[in-house]
């Protein structure tokens, strides 16, 4: 016959570590799957490759990361000023990567964010050719959404301005100027 268990002190830890202030508590790029990449367009067509490129930037060595970022730039901000439908959805991930110390091309990511914030190609064209606004794929809306996405995360600028890396600080200063900060 079994006896009732005795109530002995637990050996489990109850003092769980609390995360440091300003440190991400989740794995980078965890929400990539929440974006319907198959349903949106980049400069090549379907934007399904964007998560792979972002992961290449996040986890690749210096050469892999720069190559992935270069390909990503062509897809979401072609020529440095032509944004696409997928650009706004990609911007929050770029902000996330720009803050991660292990990412090797952070200054270039910040420069890409500046290019997106400066983009007015479609808006300028629509000012001259208003019929552009009547197309099923409204590039002006995409461009505005992309700029809005960059502005939405501008609170990160202060942290990036404090970086010791001169290239990151310079790129952040230029982005801050573009955003009117």
Coordinates of C-alpha atoms in Angstrom, one line a residue:
X1 CA 0.0 0.0 0.0
X2 CA 1.3 3.5 -0.9
X3 CA 1.6 6.2 1.6
X4 CA 0.8 9.8 0.9
X5 CA 3.8 11.8 -0.3
X6 CA 5.5 14.0 2.2
X7 CA 5.8 17.7 1.4
X8 CA 9.5 18.2 1.1
X9 CA 11.1 21.4 -0.1
X10 CA 11.4 21.6 -3.9
X11 CA 14.7 21.5 -5.6
X12 CA 13.4 23.5 -8.6
X13 CA 14.7 27.0 -9.1
X14 CA 12.2 29.7 -8.6
X15 CA 14.5 32.7 -9.3
X16 CA 14.2 32.8 -13.1
X17 CA 16.4 35.3 -14.8
X18 CA 14.8 38.4 -16.0
X19 CA 15.8 39.7 -19.4
X20 CA 18.1 42.7 -19.6
X21 CA 16.5 46.0 -20.5
X22 CA 16.6 46.6 -24.3
X23 CA 17.6 43.1 -25.1
X24 CA 15.4 41.1 -27.5
X25 CA 13.7 38.1 -25.7
X26 CA 12.9 36.2 -28.9
X27 CA 14.9 34.7 -31.7
X28 CA 15.6 37.2 -34.5
X29 CA 13.2 37.0 -37.5
X30 CA 10.7 34.8 -35.7
X31 CA 7.8 36.6 -37.3
X32 CA 8.9 36.1 -40.9
X33 CA 6.3 33.4 -41.3
X34 CA 3.5 35.8 -40.4
X35 CA 4.0 37.7 -43.7
X36 CA 2.3 36.2 -46.8
X37 CA 5.4 36.4 -49.0
X38 CA 3.9 34.2 -51.7
X39 CA 1.1 36.7 -52.2
X40 CA 3.2 39.9 -52.5
X41 CA 5.6 41.1 -55.2
X42 CA 9.2 42.2 -55.3
X43 CA 11.1 43.4 -58.3
X44 CA 11.4 39.8 -59.6
X45 CA 7.8 38.8 -59.1
X46 CA 6.8 36.6 -56.1
X47 CA 8.5 37.8 -52.9
X48 CA 8.9 34.2 -51.5
X49 CA 12.7 34.5 -51.5
X50 CA 12.8 37.4 -49.1
X51 CA 12.8 35.3 -45.9
X52 CA 15.8 33.3 -47.2
X53 CA 17.7 36.5 -48.0
X54 CA 16.9 38.0 -44.6
X55 CA 18.1 34.8 -42.9
X56 CA 21.3 35.0 -45.0
X57 CA 21.9 38.6 -43.8
X58 CA 21.1 37.6 -40.2
X59 CA 23.2 34.4 -39.9
X60 CA 25.7 34.4 -42.8
X61 CA 29.4 35.2 -42.6
X62 CA 30.4 38.7 -43.9
X63 CA 30.5 37.6 -47.6
X64 CA 27.2 35.7 -47.4
X65 CA 25.4 38.5 -45.5
X66 CA 26.6 41.2 -48.0
X67 CA 25.6 39.1 -51.0
X68 CA 22.2 38.4 -49.5
X69 CA 21.7 42.1 -48.6
X70 CA 22.7 43.1 -52.2
X71 CA 20.1 40.7 -53.6
X72 CA 17.5 41.9 -51.1
X73 CA 18.2 45.5 -52.1
X74 CA 17.6 44.7 -55.8
X75 CA 14.3 43.1 -54.9
X76 CA 12.9 45.8 -52.5
X77 CA 14.6 49.0 -53.4
X78 CA 15.9 48.6 -56.9
X79 CA 18.5 51.1 -58.1
X80 CA 18.3 52.6 -54.6
X81 CA 15.1 54.4 -55.2
X82 CA 12.4 52.1 -56.7
X83 CA 10.4 50.3 -54.0
X84 CA 8.1 47.4 -54.4
X85 CA 5.0 45.9 -52.8
X86 CA 7.2 43.7 -50.5
X87 CA 9.3 46.6 -49.3
X88 CA 7.0 47.8 -46.4
X89 CA 6.7 44.2 -45.2
X90 CA 10.5 43.8 -45.2
X91 CA 11.4 47.1 -43.4
X92 CA 10.6 45.9 -39.8
X93 CA 13.0 43.0 -40.3
X94 CA 15.7 45.3 -41.6
X95 CA 15.3 47.4 -38.4
X96 CA 15.6 44.2 -36.3
X97 CA 18.8 43.2 -38.1
X98 CA 20.3 46.6 -37.8
X99 CA 20.2 46.2 -34.1
X100 CA 21.8 42.8 -33.8
X101 CA 25.5 43.0 -32.9
X102 CA 26.4 39.7 -34.7
X103 CA 25.1 41.0 -38.1
X104 CA 28.1 41.9 -40.2
X105 CA 26.5 44.5 -42.6
X106 CA 24.6 46.7 -40.2
X107 CA 25.7 50.0 -41.7
X108 CA 24.6 48.8 -45.1
X109 CA 21.2 47.8 -43.7
X110 CA 20.8 51.3 -42.3
X111 CA 21.8 52.8 -45.6
X112 CA 19.1 50.7 -47.3
X113 CA 16.6 52.0 -44.8
X114 CA 17.6 55.5 -45.7
X115 CA 17.1 54.8 -49.4
X116 CA 13.7 53.5 -48.7
X117 CA 12.8 56.5 -46.6
X118 CA 14.0 58.8 -49.5
X119 CA 12.1 56.9 -52.2
X120 CA 9.7 59.0 -54.2
X121 CA 10.1 57.6 -57.7
X122 CA 6.5 56.5 -58.1
X123 CA 5.1 59.6 -56.3
X124 CA 7.1 61.9 -58.6
X125 CA 6.0 60.0 -61.7
X126 CA 2.3 60.1 -60.6
X127 CA 2.5 63.8 -60.2
X128 CA 3.3 64.1 -63.9
X129 CA 1.2 61.1 -65.0
X130 CA -1.8 60.8 -62.6
X131 CA -3.2 57.9 -64.6
X132 CA -0.5 55.8 -62.8
X133 CA -2.7 56.0 -59.7
X134 CA -5.5 54.1 -61.5
X135 CA -3.5 50.9 -62.1
X136 CA -4.4 47.8 -60.2
X137 CA -0.9 47.7 -58.7
X138 CA -0.6 51.1 -57.1
X139 CA 3.1 51.7 -56.7
X140 CA 2.5 55.1 -55.1
X141 CA 0.7 53.3 -52.2
X142 CA 3.6 50.8 -51.9
X143 CA 6.1 53.6 -51.8
X144 CA 4.2 55.5 -49.1
X145 CA 3.7 52.3 -47.0
X146 CA 7.4 51.6 -47.2
X147 CA 8.3 55.1 -46.0
X148 CA 5.8 54.9 -43.3
X149 CA 7.3 51.5 -42.2
X150 CA 10.7 53.2 -41.9
X151 CA 9.3 56.1 -39.9
X152 CA 7.4 53.7 -37.6
X153 CA 10.6 52.3 -36.1
X154 CA 12.6 55.5 -35.8
X155 CA 12.7 55.1 -32.0
X156 CA 15.6 52.7 -32.6
X157 CA 17.8 55.5 -33.9
X158 CA 19.0 56.7 -30.5
X159 CA 20.4 53.2 -29.7
X160 CA 22.1 53.0 -33.1
X161 CA 23.6 56.5 -32.7
X162 CA 25.3 55.3 -29.6
X163 CA 27.1 52.5 -31.5
X164 CA 30.9 52.6 -31.3
X165 CA 31.3 51.5 -34.9
X166 CA 31.8 54.7 -36.9
X167 CA 30.2 53.4 -40.1
X168 CA 27.0 52.5 -38.2
X169 CA 27.0 55.9 -36.4
X170 CA 27.4 57.7 -39.8
X171 CA 24.7 55.8 -41.5
X172 CA 22.4 56.3 -38.6
X173 CA 23.1 60.0 -38.6
X174 CA 22.2 60.2 -42.3
X175 CA 19.0 58.1 -41.7
X176 CA 18.0 60.3 -38.7
X177 CA 18.5 63.4 -40.9
X178 CA 16.3 61.9 -43.6
X179 CA 13.6 61.1 -41.0
X180 CA 13.8 64.6 -39.6
X181 CA 15.1 63.4 -36.2

